[in-house]
Amino acid sequence: MLDRRRFIGAATIGTGAAIAGLAGSGPAFGQGAQALASPQVDFPENPRDFGGGGSAAGAVNRAEIDLFDCEVEGNWPQDLDGVFYRVGPDPQYPKDPKWAGDIPFDGEGHVSMFRIKDGHVDYKTRYVRNQRWKAQHEARRSLFGMYRNPLTDDPSVEGLSRGTANTQLFLHHGKLLVYKEDSPPVHLDPLTLETIDDYYTFGGKLNSQTHTAHPKIDPLTGEYIGFGYEASGLLSKDIFVFSADRAGQVNWSTTVQAPYAGMMHDFAVTQSHIVLYLTNMVADAERIRAGGVHFTYDPGKPCYMGVMRRGGDGKDLKWFTGANLFCTHVMGGWSDGDKIVTDWDGGEGNQFPFFPSKAPFEPAKATGLIRRFTIDLSSRTNDRYQTETLFPEVNGVLSRQDDRFHTLPYRYGYLNSGAGWAIIDHADSSVQQVTVPDYRLSEMTFVPRKADAPEGDGYLIGIGSSIKENGRSDLILVDTKDPAAGPVARVKMPFQVVGQVHGFWADASQIPGASAA
Amino acid sequence: MLDRRRFIGAATIGTGAAIAGLAGSGPAFGQGAQALASPQVDFPENPRDFGGGGSAAGAVNRAEIDLFDCEVEGNWPQDLDGVFYRVGPDPQYPKDPKWAGDIPFDGEGHVSMFRIKDGHVDYKTRYVRNQRWKAQHEARRSLFGMYRNPLTDDPSVEGLSRGTANTQLFLHHGKLLVYKEDSPPVHLDPLTLETIDDYYTFGGKLNSQTHTAHPKIDPLTGEYIGFGYEASGLLSKDIFVFSADRAGQVNWSTTVQAPYAGMMHDFAVTQSHIVLYLTNMVADAERIRAGGVHFTYDPGKPCYMGVMRRGGDGKDLKWFTGANLFCTHVMGGWSDGDKIVTDWDGGEGNQFPFFPSKAPFEPAKATGLIRRFTIDLSSRTNDRYQTETLFPEVNGVLSRQDDRFHTLPYRYGYLNSGAGWAIIDHADSSVQQVTVPDYRLSEMTFVPRKADAPEGDGYLIGIGSSIKENGRSDLILVDTKDPAAGPVARVKMPFQVVGQVHGFWADASQIPGASAA
């Protein structure tokens, strides 16, 4: 049986009090006796296990790379000057076999960057040196158990942040911030990728144990808007919402309550409001106690959208419900008087089959379509959001927009179907498809042609994997004014680059020291 | 036409006076007007061109990598504590198209290391930051033209060392030295691979513009024995021969003369003598003047072995000739009274088809067999070496031995046939073959089981390329006591590692700071 004192310790340090009540009833996960052991590094063969496949092509990567002056093909725009950043999970170590069923999203964050200038491209990757990475590096073994379940950790890491920093990154007030939604950002140097702060709290003002992977920018004020759910600790319903000015100084924050503790992966911000979104991927105390992952998909639970004024005290927060869609990423959103419109990609059911579910996984219901949610604040009694499906002929996930139009009415959105990228034009209801023969495409990111280019005028950038060349990667650049022409330029990598969840474009003018470097 | 002043400058600075007489008669290679240009980095598609294939699998690599705690399979010996180093050419930049016919051996040196300790293995690679690499890095383009032909260089690099440091490395007096035979060693930190001295001259005592890639160690005294040919500059017949003590202090040196200027890739050292070896890969002034590579294979020229006493003034040097074999690497050698025996791998004709030749390339004549050269010093009139072919059923190249038996009578030699490794036992005239199904094997290096293990008792280590996995690499360890069992352990790399010419094993006890690191 698990030692009660240690169990309580693991449950409370850094995770809040909410799970303390679970103490004493779970199986014995302790690994104290082996805490100093450093087993042979051998990943499981089963590709469904955590890190499965190991060194086989396309499985774990783990190589930190500098490739100066990559090979380039086509006509790389000579005036493009910035960095394309990417991040994704890349298992640092194989797990103890009893945690082999952990999900891929629990891999440690590996950041990559393409520094683009004068038609030359330098590539660099580094693991994020967060608290988790450093402890495991020192021990030469995995010390953290299941996805967002601190009860499965090695006792030696009590009190350390469990964050993997593996989901998305953002450049604001000169800092490259890397996110995992269960923990505060990690601050990296945007040119060297060195970790500067393994637990970045906006000068102590992030009054939350968590921070979303999808903050937004207000292009009119330059403000950064973020939130954290399960903010007060594991299973807590607290949501911390805040904004910071151009210099990163927190200028507004409040804490509100969710209907229940569940996944709140993305959110929308308009000029006047915050739109929180709670999916029915429910934080599951029973499963955590049993040594499982954090969530269970429960189609019987309603999804909610919570709307509150920006800059207020949060007491105006109102939760709306409606069609039980499962959405993951925001394309865009805005306020029009009392009407709030937000567009998301989403399915009718669970899109994450690797999470446990109370219903069988249905691939057809996982299909992502563009879902428009409209909320009318004019009626006090209305607590329903309205939904419609836009462009039903287009499916995909990982929706994005021209980030300069966060919070504002927008025209262009982008969607990734894996086979290609779709350019959505809401103004004329047209869709243009970008495909690259014999390549699979990762998420696209929009790059403005110039700082003051009109909305959507520029490029889509992202990684393509060559099917015919064993997954070898190209960085692909497509001109949004002529997507049918295919890539205008490519960076030809000599290998398959590290995997990603999301990417981010930063213009050199945003990056301190970039012009000199 | 080429500017005469600059031509003379390029020809004399760093290359000696021998080529100055060529001035004024060659074509105009100058690229002065474009010296500052930084063209798009795009390697040629033709795999026969320099850097041909570019980012295609198995072509150029160029990625500097840190992979901490590689995946390991099998039973890695827990007490093995050291580093397996490798180096090979890896084109830093595509050449100006007029030098696209340059040979692969002109690629810039890329060093890799596997740090092995406690059954864990850390991988690291770095380009050597020599003068050539730094100039090209700064300019973001190739600045050096054809293989060992300074007349083809961009004028901006006049006076810089042309050395690529791409052939072999050696650890002595705590320094990792990396070699190209046209230039002095480059000194790297043996743990970080940082370049410490881009032109290492043994404290100014290397009285030569060149240094072999294959120095030897005297295991009885710990002395390092090296030489440089074309020592006084391009096309010079001077050969500088020297030794240094355990602390790297040069304790003997002399300069002698070759019959003609030609390739002297390896040499043999016995307890009493130095055996220089001149092949009929002739330094070719006409070709250099015409903008070609340094050598022409001329089967009409005799090969020579030059024998001189260690520690003498070099006046006793005597050149022997005999069967016109083309040998590249020494397996072992020793003195027995007046008789000197050296074993090499070699063919009856040119083994380097990428060099120009006065006779058509004949693959059958390139086949490497173990050639034993015997020289009898007892007769003043004898100027012939005797040759015999050992183990005619075994062919291969890149012969090695247990390096602790340099200069001494030896029993075990190793040969690489590409398909596998051969373990030669001269005592019982047996051969054992090491093959790994579905893998091609690079050069093997012997690793003693323990510091005081008997000769040949230990492991062969080297890189295997998986044919079925698109060239993905394993580092393979074979027990010399049971080679038929196949690899006892492997490091499974997630990609094809950078190519190599040679590898070198250093025990941790030889590497300053290795135990603490």
Coordinates of N, CA and C in Angstrom, one line a residue, chain A residues 268-273 275 305 307 330-344 371-377 386 388 390 407-410 426:
Chain A
A268 N -11.5 32.0 -27.1 CA -11.6 33.1 -28.0 C -11.6 34.4 -27.3
V269 N -11.1 35.4 -27.9 CA -11.1 36.8 -27.3 C -11.6 37.7 -28.4
T270 N -12.5 38.6 -28.0 CA -12.9 39.6 -29.0 C -12.5 41.0 -28.4
Q271 N -12.8 42.0 -29.1 CA -12.4 43.3 -28.5 C -13.1 43.6 -27.2
S272 N -14.2 43.0 -26.9 CA -14.9 43.3 -25.7 C -15.0 42.1 -24.7
H273 N -14.9 40.9 -25.2 CA -15.2 39.8 -24.4 C -14.2 38.7 -24.4
V275 N -14.2 34.5 -24.4 CA -15.1 33.3 -24.6 C -14.3 32.1 -24.1
M305 N -19.9 27.2 -23.3 CA -19.1 28.4 -23.6 C -19.4 29.5 -22.5
V307 N -19.0 33.3 -21.3 CA -18.7 34.7 -21.8 C -18.6 35.7 -20.7
V330 N -9.6 27.5 -32.2 CA -10.3 28.7 -32.7 C -9.7 29.2 -34.0
M331 N -10.6 29.4 -35.0 CA -10.1 30.1 -36.2 C -10.2 31.6 -36.0
G332 N -11.3 32.1 -35.6 CA -11.3 33.5 -35.3 C -12.6 33.9 -34.6
G333 N -12.7 35.1 -34.2 CA -13.9 35.5 -33.4 C -14.0 37.0 -33.2
W334 N -15.2 37.5 -33.0 CA -15.4 38.9 -32.8 C -16.7 39.2 -32.1
S335 N -16.8 40.4 -31.7 CA -18.1 40.9 -31.1 C -18.7 41.9 -32.1
D336 N -20.0 41.8 -32.1 CA -20.8 42.7 -33.0 C -22.0 43.2 -32.1
G337 N -21.7 44.2 -31.3 CA -22.7 44.7 -30.4 C -22.9 43.6 -29.3
D338 N -24.1 43.1 -29.1 CA -24.4 42.1 -28.1 C -24.1 40.6 -28.7
K339 N -23.8 40.6 -30.0 CA -23.6 39.3 -30.6 C -22.1 38.9 -30.6
I340 N -21.8 37.7 -30.2 CA -20.4 37.2 -30.2 C -20.3 36.0 -31.1
V341 N -19.4 36.1 -32.1 CA -19.3 35.0 -33.1 C -17.9 34.4 -32.9
T342 N -17.8 33.1 -32.8 CA -16.5 32.5 -32.8 C -16.5 31.3 -33.6
D343 N -15.5 31.1 -34.4 CA -15.4 29.9 -35.3 C -14.3 29.0 -34.8
W344 N -14.7 27.7 -34.9 CA -13.8 26.7 -34.4 C -13.8 25.5 -35.3
R371 N -17.1 25.1 -37.3 CA -18.3 25.3 -36.5 C -18.4 26.8 -36.0
R372 N -19.4 27.4 -36.4 CA -19.6 28.8 -36.0 C -20.6 28.8 -34.8
F373 N -20.1 29.4 -33.7 CA -20.9 29.5 -32.5 C -21.3 31.0 -32.4
T374 N -22.6 31.2 -32.2 CA -23.1 32.6 -32.0 C -23.8 32.7 -30.7
I375 N -23.4 33.7 -29.9 CA -24.0 33.9 -28.6 C -24.6 35.3 -28.6
D376 N -25.8 35.3 -28.1 CA -26.6 36.6 -28.1 C -26.7 37.0 -26.6
L377 N -26.0 38.2 -26.3 CA -26.0 38.6 -24.9 C -27.1 39.6 -24.6
Q386 N -25.9 29.3 -30.4 CA -26.3 28.8 -31.6 C -25.1 28.3 -32.4
E388 N -23.7 26.7 -36.3 CA -23.9 26.3 -37.7 C -22.6 25.8 -38.2
L390 N -20.0 25.8 -41.2 CA -19.6 26.5 -42.4 C -18.8 25.6 -43.3
T407 N -9.3 38.8 -32.2 CA -10.2 39.7 -31.6 C -11.1 40.5 -32.5
L408 N -10.8 40.5 -33.8 CA -11.4 41.3 -34.8 C -12.3 40.5 -35.8
P409 N -13.3 41.2 -36.4 CA -13.9 40.5 -37.6 C -12.8 40.1 -38.6
Y410 N -12.9 38.9 -39.1 CA -11.9 38.4 -40.0 C -12.4 37.8 -41.2
H426 N -14.2 33.9 -45.9 CA -15.5 34.1 -45.5 C -16.3 35.1 -46.3

